[in-house]
Amino acid sequence: MADLDLSRVHPLFARQIECLQNADIAGLVETYHPEAVVVRFQGVLNGIDEIRETFGRYMDIAARYEELLEYTHTEDTIFVRAHMSVRGERELGFGAYVLRDGLIWRQVAGIEGGMRNWFAESAQAAESTETAGSAP
């Protein structure tokens, strides 16, 4: 994180990066509004519990910010494109955040490359486990 210049980013986004860099899922979840919704190509996350469960897996794949390529924000909206490292591989991530009551209320996010594939495979595995455990 020492290489990242966070001096001009929104304080809430700086907190998100700090939590991700330090594998602090509890702190990361605290940046989200109780009614938060996260829209991703892999599906929609509704509420804190789904966000905690899915983003907790970020810690398993060692997702980290490396470089902010483009960034802008207003009082209630953040827009970013960044290089990230995932399992040691460089990925391109992007997202937009809408804030309410000082917390992330709506987020649209995407990551190109292996992380995207990892989440798709992880979701399929979870679905298979649920199906296998249900009665015929």
GROMACS .gro file of C-alpha atoms in nm:
model
  136
    1MET     CA    1   0.000   0.000   0.000
    2ALA     CA    2   0.299   0.228   0.041
    3ASP     CA    3   0.310   0.275  -0.337
    4LEU     CA    4  -0.050   0.392  -0.354
    5ASP     CA    5  -0.110   0.763  -0.324
    6LEU     CA    6  -0.440   0.786  -0.138
    7SER     CA    7  -0.408   1.154  -0.051
    8ARG     CA    8  -0.679   1.261  -0.298
    9VAL     CA    9  -0.925   0.975  -0.266
   10HIS     CA   10  -1.249   0.987  -0.073
   11PRO     CA   11  -1.183   0.886   0.291
   12LEU     CA   12  -1.431   0.599   0.268
   13PHE     CA   13  -1.258   0.459  -0.040
   14ALA     CA   14  -0.920   0.495   0.135
   15ARG     CA   15  -1.067   0.293   0.423
   16GLN     CA   16  -1.186   0.024   0.180
   17ILE     CA   17  -0.839  -0.006   0.027
   18GLU     CA   18  -0.678  -0.017   0.373
   19CYS     CA   19  -0.911  -0.299   0.481
   20LEU     CA   20  -0.854  -0.498   0.164
   21GLN     CA   21  -0.477  -0.457   0.184
   22ASN     CA   22  -0.483  -0.577   0.545
   23ALA     CA   23  -0.735  -0.863   0.497
   24ASP     CA   24  -0.975  -0.688   0.737
   25ILE     CA   25  -1.317  -0.819   0.630
   26ALA     CA   26  -1.492  -0.676   0.937
   27GLY     CA   27  -1.358  -0.329   0.861
   28LEU     CA   28  -1.444  -0.365   0.492
   29VAL     CA   29  -1.804  -0.458   0.573
   30GLU     CA   30  -1.833  -0.153   0.800
   31THR     CA   31  -1.790   0.071   0.493
   32TYR     CA   32  -2.124  -0.055   0.354
   33HIS     CA   33  -2.472   0.082   0.426
   34PRO     CA   34  -2.713  -0.171   0.585
   35GLU     CA   35  -2.920  -0.158   0.262
   36ALA     CA   36  -2.618  -0.192   0.032
   37VAL     CA   37  -2.642  -0.359  -0.307
   38VAL     CA   38  -2.335  -0.461  -0.510
   39VAL     CA   39  -2.385  -0.536  -0.880
   40ARG     CA   40  -2.121  -0.755  -1.047
   41PHE     CA   41  -2.116  -0.970  -1.361
   42GLN     CA   42  -2.116  -1.275  -1.132
   43GLY     CA   43  -2.441  -1.165  -0.970
   44VAL     CA   44  -2.596  -0.917  -0.733
   45LEU     CA   45  -2.513  -0.902  -0.362
   46ASN     CA   46  -2.802  -0.781  -0.147
   47GLY     CA   47  -2.719  -0.665   0.202
   48ILE     CA   48  -2.436  -0.696   0.447
   49ASP     CA   49  -2.447  -1.075   0.489
   50GLU     CA   50  -2.402  -1.147   0.117
   51ILE     CA   51  -2.133  -0.878   0.091
   52ARG     CA   52  -1.946  -1.022   0.392
   53GLU     CA   53  -1.959  -1.377   0.256
   54THR     CA   54  -1.853  -1.290  -0.099
   55PHE     CA   55  -1.593  -1.026  -0.019
   56GLY     CA   56  -1.453  -1.249   0.252
   57ARG     CA   57  -1.334  -1.467  -0.036
   58TYR     CA   58  -1.125  -1.171  -0.159
   59MET     CA   59  -0.899  -1.245   0.135
   60ASP     CA   60  -0.855  -1.607   0.013
   61ILE     CA   61  -0.728  -1.491  -0.326
   62ALA     CA   62  -0.506  -1.214  -0.188
   63ALA     CA   63  -0.676  -0.934  -0.382
   64ARG     CA   64  -0.479  -0.609  -0.343
   65TYR     CA   65  -0.474  -0.268  -0.504
   66GLU     CA   66  -0.147  -0.192  -0.684
   67GLU     CA   67  -0.212   0.129  -0.877
   68LEU     CA   68  -0.500   0.370  -0.925
   69LEU     CA   69  -0.515   0.437  -1.300
   70GLU     CA   70  -0.814   0.670  -1.303
   71TYR     CA   71  -1.006   0.810  -1.010
   72THR     CA   72  -1.262   1.080  -0.942
   73HIS     CA   73  -1.523   1.147  -0.676
   74THR     CA   74  -1.791   1.386  -0.565
   75GLU     CA   75  -1.944   1.411  -0.222
   76ASP     CA   76  -2.159   1.102  -0.283
   77THR     CA   77  -2.011   0.918  -0.584
   78ILE     CA   78  -1.676   0.748  -0.645
   79PHE     CA   79  -1.552   0.619  -0.983
   80VAL     CA   80  -1.229   0.421  -1.017
   81ARG     CA   81  -1.020   0.205  -1.250
   82ALA     CA   82  -0.717   0.032  -1.100
   83HIS     CA   83  -0.457  -0.237  -1.137
   84MET     CA   84  -0.502  -0.503  -0.876
   85SER     CA   85  -0.309  -0.813  -0.795
   86VAL     CA   86  -0.500  -1.136  -0.745
   87ARG     CA   87  -0.308  -1.447  -0.648
   88GLY     CA   88   0.000  -1.258  -0.766
   89GLU     CA   89  -0.144  -1.191  -1.113
   90ARG     CA   90  -0.218  -0.838  -1.235
   91GLU     CA   91  -0.586  -0.764  -1.302
   92LEU     CA   92  -0.777  -0.458  -1.420
   93GLY     CA   93  -1.057  -0.356  -1.185
   94PHE     CA   94  -1.318  -0.084  -1.217
   95GLY     CA   95  -1.611   0.038  -1.016
   96ALA     CA   96  -1.857   0.306  -0.924
   97TYR     CA   97  -1.984   0.366  -0.571
   98VAL     CA   98  -2.287   0.569  -0.461
   99LEU     CA   99  -2.285   0.676  -0.096
  100ARG     CA  100  -2.573   0.726   0.143
  101ASP     CA  101  -2.532   0.836   0.503
  102GLY     CA  102  -2.154   0.831   0.453
  103LEU     CA  103  -2.146   0.460   0.358
  104ILE     CA  104  -2.148   0.264   0.034
  105TRP     CA  105  -2.512   0.219  -0.062
  106ARG     CA  106  -2.474   0.103  -0.426
  107GLN     CA  107  -2.165  -0.038  -0.595
  108VAL     CA  108  -2.109  -0.154  -0.951
  109ALA     CA  109  -1.781  -0.341  -0.990
  110GLY     CA  110  -1.592  -0.555  -1.235
  111ILE     CA  111  -1.252  -0.715  -1.265
  112GLU     CA  112  -1.108  -0.857  -1.583
  113GLY     CA  113  -0.905  -1.176  -1.582
  114GLY     CA  114  -0.857  -1.458  -1.336
  115MET     CA  115  -1.041  -1.307  -1.041
  116ARG     CA  116  -1.357  -1.288  -1.250
  117ASN     CA  117  -1.315  -1.655  -1.342
  118TRP     CA  118  -1.239  -1.753  -0.981
  119PHE     CA  119  -1.563  -1.599  -0.857
  120ALA     CA  120  -1.767  -1.765  -1.134
  121GLU     CA  121  -1.613  -2.106  -1.053
  122SER     CA  122  -1.664  -2.047  -0.681
  123ALA     CA  123  -2.032  -1.964  -0.732
  124GLN     CA  124  -2.083  -2.276  -0.945
  125ALA     CA  125  -1.915  -2.491  -0.679
  126ALA     CA  126  -2.137  -2.343  -0.407
  127GLU     CA  127  -2.446  -2.404  -0.621
  128SER     CA  128  -2.340  -2.767  -0.682
  129THR     CA  129  -2.289  -2.821  -0.308
  130GLU     CA  130  -2.634  -2.679  -0.230
  131THR     CA  131  -2.796  -2.896  -0.500
  132ALA     CA  132  -2.614  -3.209  -0.382
  133GLY     CA  133  -2.727  -3.150  -0.025
  134SER     CA  134  -3.097  -3.107  -0.110
  135ALA     CA  135  -3.348  -3.389  -0.105
  136PRO     CA  136  -3.453  -3.541  -0.443
   0.00000   0.00000   0.00000
